[in-house]
Amino acid sequence: MRFTIPKSTDFKKVVQVLTKISDEVPLKVTHEGLTCRVLSEDKTTLTSLYLSASMFEDVEVEGEEVFKVRTKDLANVAKRASRNDIAEFELDRANRILTVRLRDKKTGVIRQFDIPVSLEVEGEVGEINLNYPVTFEVLASDFKEVLSDLKIVGDEVEISYSQGKIRFRSEGVGRGYEAFMEQDRPLIYLSANEEPVSSVYAVDLLAPTMKVASASSVVRVSFGENIPIQLKFDIKGQGTITYWLAPRT
């Protein structure tokens, strides 16, 4: 298996996202792109990363290749990548090594790094397919501001929809918090085919999902009555990262 990421900035972004998913991640490479799905040990969070083939060049793979790699090892290589580098990847199954070559496209100088991988990957985790009654889109910076307020008040939040408004409500010892969002204030998009709808989620599960978002990026949120909430981010038009978080019961 071989493939190339022609832009070092893309390589760094991919690694940055992977390190925020888990210490060790299973990667599946096909001609359609790269996928990574991780279910947390307590089964409260499912994270799914998809990168389309448009991000890669010179892909050589028979069917699919699946392996596990430590994100710290990838991060150490990404730190060494300069602006002019092209990142080339090659999997040596016999020796269980992922070779990463950083080739300077101006000078031709190549630096090689060998990363150990595991080929013992448990059964692939599937995505969660649900029909969500409520979906909205908002700037990540606006959503992050609400989550920051919620963290001060309590450890869980009730997210609800009614009469064209999304409500966030939390209560703590001697304090309470309530925030509303509606179309254009500041929602970019809002769709609902059911009301009222409400569900409760852990704030400490929601907050980490925002680490992958830049201030200008948009988060697409879908939820329903006592079902996992879905948060989806676009990655430069070349992929997506999606989270499903279990509701509080």
Short mmCIF file of C-alpha atoms in Angstrom, two decimals:
data_model
loop_
_atom_site.label_atom_id
_atom_site.label_comp_id
_atom_site.label_asym_id
_atom_site.label_seq_id
_atom_site.Cartn_x
_atom_site.Cartn_y
_atom_site.Cartn_z
CA MET A 1 0.00 0.00 0.00
CA ARG A 2 1.25 3.45 -0.94
CA PHE A 3 -0.21 6.93 -1.08
CA THR A 4 0.94 10.54 -1.05
CA ILE A 5 -0.36 13.68 0.64
CA PRO A 6 0.99 16.45 -1.64
CA LYS A 7 0.51 19.31 0.83
CA SER A 8 2.31 19.25 4.18
CA THR A 9 -0.41 21.50 5.63
CA ASP A 10 -2.96 18.77 4.87
CA PHE A 11 -0.72 16.14 6.46
CA LYS A 12 -0.42 18.23 9.63
CA LYS A 13 -4.20 18.82 9.74
CA VAL A 14 -4.96 15.11 9.37
CA VAL A 15 -2.56 14.22 12.18
CA GLN A 16 -3.95 16.99 14.38
CA VAL A 17 -7.45 15.53 14.00
CA LEU A 18 -6.26 11.95 14.61
CA THR A 19 -4.45 12.88 17.84
CA LYS A 20 -7.70 14.31 19.19
CA ILE A 21 -9.57 11.07 18.47
CA SER A 22 -7.41 8.60 20.41
CA ASP A 23 -3.86 7.61 21.38
CA GLU A 24 -4.04 4.72 18.89
CA VAL A 25 -6.30 4.66 15.84
CA PRO A 26 -7.35 2.08 13.25
CA LEU A 27 -6.93 3.37 9.69
CA LYS A 28 -8.57 1.91 6.60
CA VAL A 29 -7.19 2.94 3.21
CA THR A 30 -9.02 2.27 -0.07
CA HIS A 31 -9.12 3.93 -3.49
CA GLU A 32 -12.04 5.97 -2.16
CA GLY A 33 -10.00 7.51 0.66
CA LEU A 34 -9.15 7.00 4.31
CA THR A 35 -11.51 6.22 7.18
CA CYS A 36 -11.04 5.95 10.92
CA ARG A 37 -13.73 4.99 13.44
CA VAL A 38 -13.19 4.74 17.18
CA LEU A 39 -15.69 3.78 19.88
CA SER A 40 -14.75 4.97 23.36
CA GLU A 41 -14.16 2.31 26.00
CA ASP A 42 -17.29 3.33 27.90
CA LYS A 43 -19.26 3.25 24.62
CA THR A 44 -20.55 6.80 25.08
CA THR A 45 -18.74 8.34 22.08
CA LEU A 46 -18.28 7.17 18.50
CA THR A 47 -15.89 9.19 16.34
CA SER A 48 -15.71 8.77 12.57
CA LEU A 49 -13.17 10.45 10.28
CA TYR A 50 -13.48 10.28 6.50
CA LEU A 51 -10.96 11.79 4.08
CA SER A 52 -11.83 11.62 0.39
CA ALA A 53 -9.41 10.42 -2.29
CA SER A 54 -9.11 14.03 -3.51
CA MET A 55 -6.68 14.70 -0.63
CA PHE A 56 -4.28 12.00 -1.85
CA GLU A 57 -2.18 11.21 -4.90
CA ASP A 58 -0.50 8.07 -6.26
CA VAL A 59 -2.74 5.70 -4.29
CA GLU A 60 -1.71 2.05 -4.68
CA VAL A 61 -3.82 -0.40 -2.69
CA GLU A 62 -5.38 -3.79 -3.39
CA GLY A 63 -8.94 -3.62 -2.10
CA GLU A 64 -8.30 -2.18 1.34
CA GLU A 65 -5.57 -2.00 3.97
CA VAL A 66 -6.39 -1.78 7.67
CA PHE A 67 -3.85 -1.17 10.43
CA LYS A 68 -3.45 0.55 13.80
CA VAL A 69 -0.94 3.29 14.50
CA ARG A 70 -0.06 5.42 17.53
CA THR A 71 -1.03 9.02 16.89
CA LYS A 72 1.97 10.23 18.89
CA ASP A 73 4.28 8.60 16.34
CA LEU A 74 2.48 10.35 13.47
CA ALA A 75 2.57 13.66 15.34
CA ASN A 76 6.34 13.42 15.80
CA VAL A 77 6.76 13.07 12.03
CA ALA A 78 4.28 15.84 11.23
CA LYS A 79 6.29 18.23 13.42
CA ARG A 80 9.28 17.65 11.15
CA ALA A 81 7.38 18.45 7.94
CA SER A 82 8.24 21.77 6.32
CA ARG A 83 6.11 23.88 3.99
CA ASN A 84 7.75 22.44 0.86
CA ASP A 85 7.47 18.79 1.87
CA ILE A 86 5.39 16.12 0.20
CA ALA A 87 4.44 13.27 2.55
CA GLU A 88 4.74 9.78 1.04
CA PHE A 89 3.41 6.72 2.90
CA GLU A 90 4.21 3.05 2.37
CA LEU A 91 3.00 0.09 4.44
CA ASP A 92 5.35 -2.87 4.92
CA ARG A 93 3.06 -5.61 6.22
CA ALA A 94 5.84 -8.17 6.61
CA ASN A 95 7.77 -5.97 9.04
CA ARG A 96 4.72 -4.13 10.39
CA ILE A 97 6.16 -0.75 9.52
CA LEU A 98 4.56 2.38 8.08
CA THR A 99 7.29 4.32 6.30
CA VAL A 100 6.75 8.07 5.95
CA ARG A 101 9.03 9.96 3.57
CA LEU A 102 9.12 13.74 3.63
CA ARG A 103 10.34 14.83 0.21
CA ASP A 104 11.23 18.48 -0.38
CA LYS A 105 9.66 19.32 -3.74
CA LYS A 106 12.25 22.05 -4.38
CA THR A 107 15.52 20.36 -3.39
CA GLY A 108 14.51 16.71 -3.70
CA VAL A 109 15.93 15.94 -0.24
CA ILE A 110 14.16 12.98 1.40
CA ARG A 111 13.86 12.28 5.12
CA GLN A 112 12.52 8.86 6.09
CA PHE A 113 10.72 7.81 9.27
CA ASP A 114 9.63 4.27 10.16
CA ILE A 115 6.58 3.92 12.41
CA PRO A 116 5.55 0.58 13.97
CA VAL A 117 1.98 -0.51 13.27
CA SER A 118 -0.33 -3.27 14.43
CA LEU A 119 -2.19 -5.45 11.95
CA GLU A 120 -4.41 -6.96 14.64
CA VAL A 121 -7.46 -4.77 14.21
CA GLU A 122 -10.75 -5.77 15.81
CA GLY A 123 -13.96 -5.82 13.79
CA GLU A 124 -14.73 -2.52 12.10
CA VAL A 125 -17.05 -0.20 13.98
CA GLY A 126 -20.03 0.84 11.88
CA GLU A 127 -21.63 4.25 11.73
CA ILE A 128 -24.89 5.05 13.49
CA ASN A 129 -27.78 5.55 11.08
CA LEU A 130 -30.68 7.42 12.65
CA ASN A 131 -33.54 9.54 11.36
CA TYR A 132 -33.09 12.79 13.25
CA PRO A 133 -36.15 15.02 13.75
CA VAL A 134 -34.07 18.17 14.35
CA THR A 135 -30.93 19.42 12.57
CA PHE A 136 -29.24 22.80 12.77
CA GLU A 137 -26.01 24.42 11.62
CA VAL A 138 -24.13 27.13 13.46
CA LEU A 139 -20.66 28.64 13.52
CA ALA A 140 -18.41 26.55 15.74
CA SER A 141 -17.40 29.70 17.63
CA ASP A 142 -21.04 30.35 18.63
CA PHE A 143 -21.60 26.74 19.69
CA LYS A 144 -18.33 26.71 21.60
CA GLU A 145 -19.36 29.85 23.52
CA VAL A 146 -22.54 28.13 24.74
CA LEU A 147 -20.58 25.04 25.80
CA SER A 148 -18.11 27.22 27.71
CA ASP A 149 -21.00 28.76 29.65
CA LEU A 150 -22.53 25.34 30.32
CA LYS A 151 -19.28 23.98 31.79
CA ILE A 152 -19.45 26.63 34.51
CA VAL A 153 -23.02 25.73 35.51
CA GLY A 154 -23.48 21.96 35.47
CA ASP A 155 -22.35 18.62 34.08
CA GLU A 156 -25.30 18.02 31.76
CA VAL A 157 -27.41 20.03 29.33
CA GLU A 158 -30.92 19.60 28.04
CA ILE A 159 -31.07 20.44 24.33
CA SER A 160 -34.60 20.97 23.06
CA TYR A 161 -36.54 22.29 20.08
CA SER A 162 -39.92 24.01 20.06
CA GLN A 163 -41.58 26.80 18.06
CA GLY A 164 -38.58 27.48 15.83
CA LYS A 165 -36.05 27.72 18.65
CA ILE A 166 -33.21 25.55 19.94
CA ARG A 167 -32.87 25.80 23.72
CA PHE A 168 -29.87 24.87 25.88
CA ARG A 169 -30.70 24.51 29.56
CA SER A 170 -28.58 23.47 32.52
CA GLU A 171 -28.86 23.62 36.29
CA GLY A 172 -26.18 23.37 38.96
CA VAL A 173 -25.97 23.97 42.68
CA GLY A 174 -27.45 27.42 43.21
CA ARG A 175 -27.20 28.40 39.56
CA GLY A 176 -28.90 27.92 36.21
CA TYR A 177 -28.29 28.67 32.53
CA GLU A 178 -30.50 29.01 29.47
CA ALA A 179 -29.64 30.01 25.90
CA PHE A 180 -31.72 30.12 22.72
CA MET A 181 -30.83 29.91 19.03
CA GLU A 182 -33.09 30.40 16.02
CA GLN A 183 -32.76 30.92 12.26
CA ASP A 184 -30.27 33.74 11.55
CA ARG A 185 -29.87 34.32 15.30
CA PRO A 186 -27.25 32.82 15.02
CA LEU A 187 -28.31 29.59 13.23
CA ILE A 188 -27.23 29.24 9.62
CA TYR A 189 -29.68 26.40 9.01
CA LEU A 190 -32.57 24.85 10.93
CA SER A 191 -34.81 21.93 10.01
CA ALA A 192 -37.37 20.15 12.20
CA ASN A 193 -40.16 17.72 11.42
CA GLU A 194 -41.22 17.12 15.00
CA GLU A 195 -41.85 19.18 18.13
CA PRO A 196 -41.36 19.45 20.96
CA VAL A 197 -38.13 17.42 21.07
CA SER A 198 -35.64 17.26 23.95
CA SER A 199 -32.77 15.15 25.20
CA VAL A 200 -30.06 15.44 27.86
CA TYR A 201 -26.32 15.09 27.17
CA ALA A 202 -23.11 15.28 29.20
CA VAL A 203 -21.28 18.58 28.81
CA ASP A 204 -17.91 16.87 29.26
CA LEU A 205 -18.65 14.74 26.17
CA LEU A 206 -19.81 17.67 24.04
CA ALA A 207 -16.95 20.05 24.82
CA PRO A 208 -14.03 17.95 23.44
CA THR A 209 -15.70 17.67 20.02
CA MET A 210 -15.01 21.35 19.41
CA LYS A 211 -11.24 20.85 19.50
CA VAL A 212 -11.23 19.95 15.80
CA ALA A 213 -13.07 23.13 14.80
CA SER A 214 -11.61 26.44 13.74
CA ALA A 215 -13.47 29.59 14.78
CA SER A 216 -14.89 30.08 11.27
CA SER A 217 -15.95 26.48 10.67
CA VAL A 218 -19.54 25.29 10.82
CA VAL A 219 -20.87 22.45 12.96
CA ARG A 220 -23.95 20.50 11.88
CA VAL A 221 -25.88 19.19 14.89
CA SER A 222 -28.68 16.60 14.77
CA PHE A 223 -30.62 15.28 17.76
CA GLY A 224 -33.85 13.62 18.82
CA GLU A 225 -35.71 12.35 21.84
CA ASN A 226 -33.30 10.27 23.96
CA ILE A 227 -31.07 9.22 21.04
CA PRO A 228 -27.36 9.95 20.39
CA ILE A 229 -26.63 13.49 19.29
CA GLN A 230 -24.59 13.85 16.09
CA LEU A 231 -22.04 16.63 15.50
CA LYS A 232 -20.49 16.85 12.05
CA PHE A 233 -17.63 19.03 10.79
CA ASP A 234 -16.42 19.53 7.22
CA ILE A 235 -12.67 19.30 6.65
CA LYS A 236 -11.77 21.76 3.89
CA GLY A 237 -14.28 20.17 1.53
CA GLN A 238 -12.16 17.01 1.44
CA GLY A 239 -13.68 15.03 4.25
CA THR A 240 -15.71 15.02 7.43
CA ILE A 241 -15.35 14.21 11.10
CA THR A 242 -18.49 13.07 12.88
CA TYR A 243 -19.24 12.43 16.54
CA TRP A 244 -22.15 10.54 18.08
CA LEU A 245 -22.64 11.04 21.82
CA ALA A 246 -24.96 8.91 23.94
CA PRO A 247 -27.76 10.69 25.81
CA ARG A 248 -28.01 10.80 29.57
CA THR A 249 -30.73 8.50 30.86
#
